[in-house]
mmCIF file of C-alpha atoms and ligand atoms in Angstrom:
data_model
loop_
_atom_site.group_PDB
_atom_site.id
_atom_site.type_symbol
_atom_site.label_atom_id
_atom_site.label_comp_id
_atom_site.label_asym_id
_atom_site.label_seq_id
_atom_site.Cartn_x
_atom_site.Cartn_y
_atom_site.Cartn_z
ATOM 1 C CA UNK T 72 -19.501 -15.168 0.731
ATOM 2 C CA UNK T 73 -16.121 -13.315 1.939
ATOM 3 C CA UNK T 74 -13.902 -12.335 -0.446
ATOM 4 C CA UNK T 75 -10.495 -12.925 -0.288
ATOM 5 C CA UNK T 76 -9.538 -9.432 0.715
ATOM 6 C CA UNK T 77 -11.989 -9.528 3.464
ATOM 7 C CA UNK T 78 -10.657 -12.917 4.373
ATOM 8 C CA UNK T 79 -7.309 -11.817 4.754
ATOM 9 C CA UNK T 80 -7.508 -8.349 5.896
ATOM 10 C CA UNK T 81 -8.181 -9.379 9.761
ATOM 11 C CA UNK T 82 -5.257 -11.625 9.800
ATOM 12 C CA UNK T 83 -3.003 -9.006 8.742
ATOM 13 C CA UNK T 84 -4.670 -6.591 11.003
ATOM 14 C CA UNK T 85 -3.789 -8.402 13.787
ATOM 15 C CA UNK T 86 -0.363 -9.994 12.962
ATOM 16 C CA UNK T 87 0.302 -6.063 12.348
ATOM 17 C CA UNK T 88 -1.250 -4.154 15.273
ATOM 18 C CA UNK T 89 -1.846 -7.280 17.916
ATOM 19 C CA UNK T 90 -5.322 -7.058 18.134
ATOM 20 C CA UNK T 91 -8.529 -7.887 16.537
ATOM 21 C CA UNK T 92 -9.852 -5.630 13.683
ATOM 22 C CA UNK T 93 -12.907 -4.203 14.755
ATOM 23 C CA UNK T 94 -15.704 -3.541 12.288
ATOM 24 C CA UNK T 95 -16.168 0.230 12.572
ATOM 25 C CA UNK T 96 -12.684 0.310 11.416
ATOM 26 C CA UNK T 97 -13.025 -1.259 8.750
ATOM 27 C CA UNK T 98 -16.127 0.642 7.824
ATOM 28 C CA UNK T 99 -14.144 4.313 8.032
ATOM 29 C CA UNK T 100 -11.335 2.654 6.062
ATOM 30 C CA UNK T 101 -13.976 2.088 3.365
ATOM 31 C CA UNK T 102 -15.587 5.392 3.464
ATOM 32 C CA UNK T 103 -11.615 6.820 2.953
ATOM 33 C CA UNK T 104 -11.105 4.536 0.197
ATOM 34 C CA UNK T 105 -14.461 5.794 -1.390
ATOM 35 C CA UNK T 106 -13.867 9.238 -1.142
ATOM 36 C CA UNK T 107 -10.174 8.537 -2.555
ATOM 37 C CA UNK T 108 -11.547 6.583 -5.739
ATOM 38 C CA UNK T 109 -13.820 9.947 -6.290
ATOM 39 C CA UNK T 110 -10.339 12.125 -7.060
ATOM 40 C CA UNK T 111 -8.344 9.411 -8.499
ATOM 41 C CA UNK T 112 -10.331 8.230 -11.966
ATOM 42 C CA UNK T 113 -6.565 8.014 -13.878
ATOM 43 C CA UNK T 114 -3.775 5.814 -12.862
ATOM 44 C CA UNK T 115 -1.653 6.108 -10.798
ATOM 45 C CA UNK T 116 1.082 7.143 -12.682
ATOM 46 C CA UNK T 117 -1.418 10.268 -14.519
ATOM 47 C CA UNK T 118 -2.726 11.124 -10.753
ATOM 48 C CA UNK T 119 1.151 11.721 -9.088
ATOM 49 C CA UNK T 120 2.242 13.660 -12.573
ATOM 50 C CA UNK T 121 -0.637 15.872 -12.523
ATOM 51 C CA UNK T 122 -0.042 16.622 -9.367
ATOM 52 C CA UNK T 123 3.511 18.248 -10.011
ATOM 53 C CA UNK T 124 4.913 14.770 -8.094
ATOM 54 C CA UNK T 125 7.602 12.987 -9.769
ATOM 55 C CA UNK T 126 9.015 9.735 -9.165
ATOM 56 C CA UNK T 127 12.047 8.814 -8.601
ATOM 57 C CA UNK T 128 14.366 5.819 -6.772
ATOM 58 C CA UNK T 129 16.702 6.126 -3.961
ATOM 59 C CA UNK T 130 17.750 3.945 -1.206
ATOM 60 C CA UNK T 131 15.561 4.431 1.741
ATOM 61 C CA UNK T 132 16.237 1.087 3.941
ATOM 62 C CA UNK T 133 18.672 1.144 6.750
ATOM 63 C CA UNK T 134 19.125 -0.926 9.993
ATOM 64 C CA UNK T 135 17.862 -4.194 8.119
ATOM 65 C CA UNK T 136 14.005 -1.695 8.265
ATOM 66 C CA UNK T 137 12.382 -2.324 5.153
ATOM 67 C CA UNK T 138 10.810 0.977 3.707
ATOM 68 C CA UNK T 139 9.101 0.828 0.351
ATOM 69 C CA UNK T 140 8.386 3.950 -0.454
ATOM 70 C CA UNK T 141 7.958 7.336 1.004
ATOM 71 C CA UNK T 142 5.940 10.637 -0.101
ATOM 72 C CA UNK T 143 7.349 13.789 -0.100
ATOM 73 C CA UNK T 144 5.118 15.656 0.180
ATOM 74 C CA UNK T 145 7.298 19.092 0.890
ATOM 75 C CA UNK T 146 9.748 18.121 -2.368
ATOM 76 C CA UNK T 147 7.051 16.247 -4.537
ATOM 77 C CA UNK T 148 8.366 13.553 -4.766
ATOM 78 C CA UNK T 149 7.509 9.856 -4.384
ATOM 79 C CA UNK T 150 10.511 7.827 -3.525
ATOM 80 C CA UNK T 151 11.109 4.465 -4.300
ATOM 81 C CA UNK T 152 13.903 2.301 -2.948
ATOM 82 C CA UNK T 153 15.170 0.556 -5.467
ATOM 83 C CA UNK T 154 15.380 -3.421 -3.882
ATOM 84 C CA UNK T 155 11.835 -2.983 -3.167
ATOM 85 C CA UNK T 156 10.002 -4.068 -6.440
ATOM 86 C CA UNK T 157 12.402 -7.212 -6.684
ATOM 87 C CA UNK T 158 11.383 -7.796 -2.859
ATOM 88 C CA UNK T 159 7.646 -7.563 -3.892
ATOM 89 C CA UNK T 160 7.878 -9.967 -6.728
ATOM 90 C CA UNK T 161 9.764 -12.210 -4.571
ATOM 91 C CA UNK T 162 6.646 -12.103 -1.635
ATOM 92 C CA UNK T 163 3.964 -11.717 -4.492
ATOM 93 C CA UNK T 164 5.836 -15.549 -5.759
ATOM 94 C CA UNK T 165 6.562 -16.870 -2.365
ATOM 95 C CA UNK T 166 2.790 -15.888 -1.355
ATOM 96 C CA UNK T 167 1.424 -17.645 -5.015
ATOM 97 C CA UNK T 168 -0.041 -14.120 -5.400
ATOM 98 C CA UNK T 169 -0.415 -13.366 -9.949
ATOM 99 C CA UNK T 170 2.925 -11.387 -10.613
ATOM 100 C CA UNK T 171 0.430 -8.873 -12.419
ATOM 101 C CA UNK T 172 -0.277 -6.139 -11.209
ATOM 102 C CA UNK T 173 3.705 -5.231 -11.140
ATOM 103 C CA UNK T 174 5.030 -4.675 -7.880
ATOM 104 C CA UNK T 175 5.512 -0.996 -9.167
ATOM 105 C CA UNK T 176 1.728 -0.657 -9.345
ATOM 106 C CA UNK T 177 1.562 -1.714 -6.229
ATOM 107 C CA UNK T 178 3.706 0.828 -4.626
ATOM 108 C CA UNK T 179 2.163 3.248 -6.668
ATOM 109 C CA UNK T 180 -1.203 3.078 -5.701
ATOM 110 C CA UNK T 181 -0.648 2.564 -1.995
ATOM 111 C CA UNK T 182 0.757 5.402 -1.832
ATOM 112 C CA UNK T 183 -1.337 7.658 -3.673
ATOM 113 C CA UNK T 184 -3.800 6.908 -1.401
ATOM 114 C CA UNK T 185 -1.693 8.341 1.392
ATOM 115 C CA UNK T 186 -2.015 11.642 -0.746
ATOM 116 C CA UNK T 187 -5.732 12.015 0.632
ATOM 117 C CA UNK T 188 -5.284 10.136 3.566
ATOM 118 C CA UNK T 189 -6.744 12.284 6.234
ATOM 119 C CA UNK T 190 -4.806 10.762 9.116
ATOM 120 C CA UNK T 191 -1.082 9.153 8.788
ATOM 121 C CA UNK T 192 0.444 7.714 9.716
ATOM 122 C CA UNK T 193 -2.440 5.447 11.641
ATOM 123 C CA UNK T 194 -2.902 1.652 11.804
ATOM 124 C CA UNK T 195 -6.608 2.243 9.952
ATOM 125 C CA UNK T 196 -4.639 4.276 7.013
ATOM 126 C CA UNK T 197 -2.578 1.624 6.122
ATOM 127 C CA UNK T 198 -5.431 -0.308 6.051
ATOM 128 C CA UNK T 199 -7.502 1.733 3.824
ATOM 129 C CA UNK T 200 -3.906 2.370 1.880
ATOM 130 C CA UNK T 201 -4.024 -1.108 0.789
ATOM 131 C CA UNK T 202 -7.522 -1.695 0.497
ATOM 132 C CA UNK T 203 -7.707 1.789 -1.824
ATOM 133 C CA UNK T 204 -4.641 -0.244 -4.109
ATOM 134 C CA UNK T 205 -6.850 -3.654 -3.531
ATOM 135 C CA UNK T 206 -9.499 -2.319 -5.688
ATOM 136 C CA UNK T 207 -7.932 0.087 -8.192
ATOM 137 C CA UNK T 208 -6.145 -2.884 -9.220
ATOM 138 C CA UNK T 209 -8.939 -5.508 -8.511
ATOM 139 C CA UNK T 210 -6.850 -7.774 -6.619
ATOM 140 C CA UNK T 211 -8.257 -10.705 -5.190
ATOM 141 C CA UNK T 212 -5.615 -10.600 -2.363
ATOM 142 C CA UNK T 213 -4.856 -8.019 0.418
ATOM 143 C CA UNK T 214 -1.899 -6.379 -0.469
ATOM 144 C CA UNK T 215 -1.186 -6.048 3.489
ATOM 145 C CA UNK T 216 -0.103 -9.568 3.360
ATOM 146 C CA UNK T 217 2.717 -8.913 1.261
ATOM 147 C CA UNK T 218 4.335 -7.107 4.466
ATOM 148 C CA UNK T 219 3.995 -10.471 6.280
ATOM 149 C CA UNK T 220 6.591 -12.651 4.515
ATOM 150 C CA UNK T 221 9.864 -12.953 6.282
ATOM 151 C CA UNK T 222 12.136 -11.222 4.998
ATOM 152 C CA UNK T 223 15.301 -13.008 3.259
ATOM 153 C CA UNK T 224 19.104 -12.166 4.241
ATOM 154 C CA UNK T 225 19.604 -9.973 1.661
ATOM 155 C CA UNK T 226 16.692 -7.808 3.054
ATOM 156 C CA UNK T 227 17.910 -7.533 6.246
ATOM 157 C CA UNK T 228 21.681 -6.983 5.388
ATOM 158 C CA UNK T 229 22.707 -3.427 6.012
HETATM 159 ZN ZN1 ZN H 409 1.299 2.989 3.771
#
């Protein structure tokens, strides 16, 4: 039986990327995720602090372009943009997606995976970005999907 992640993953795949997800892809996105699990045992929050990263918010959408997050990898740093948890919780709702794991989490661990990611950005590291933060946080969604929803006015607004 197909779990939901697996279920959803090709649909986002191709609403993303206009074309259909191709099973060797998927595979390597595994075998990234794997090897990412190996050097991330803590949380998230442990894994970017013991790394010298710290965390902080700042506005990083412009043009109506919705942008999470960003690593820095240069000035440590992972940057949040402030409207994006409240956007999350709003998709996570609108979606009927549990509210728990916070939005926060979510950001988190999506992008410490792009910490190890060997190749980014690249349409099969995002995918193994949120399947890595899939199954730290044992969601029984695909993360991916969040990106989907349309966003609302206030989103777009510059
Ligand atoms: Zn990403």
């Amino acid at each position: 039986m197909k779990t939901a992640v697996q279920e959803q993953m090709p649909a986002w795949y191709f609403s993303r990327y206009g074309k259909p997800l191709e099973k060797g892809l998927v595979d390597k996105a595994y075998m990234w995720v794997h090897r990412a699990h190996r050097q991330t045992r803590r949380c998230a929050d442990r894994e970017f602090e013991g790394r010298g990263f710290e965390i902080v918010y700042q506005e990083l959408s412009f043009c109506g372009i919705r942008l999470r997050a960003k690593l820095d990898l240069l000035g440590k740093q992972l940057i949040i943009d402030p409207g994006s948890e409240a956007d999350l919780l709003c998709e996570l709702d609108t979606l009927g997606f549990p509210l728990d794991p916070s939005p926060r989490d979510l950001i988190l661990n999506h992008e410490l995976f792009h910490l190890f990611c060997p190749r980014c950005p690249s349409d099969i590291a995002e995918l193994a970005a949120h399947l890595y933060c899939a199954e730290k946080l044992n969601l029984d969604y695909f993360p991916g999907m969040l990106d989907l929803v349309e966003p609302t006015t206030k989103q777009v607004a510059v």
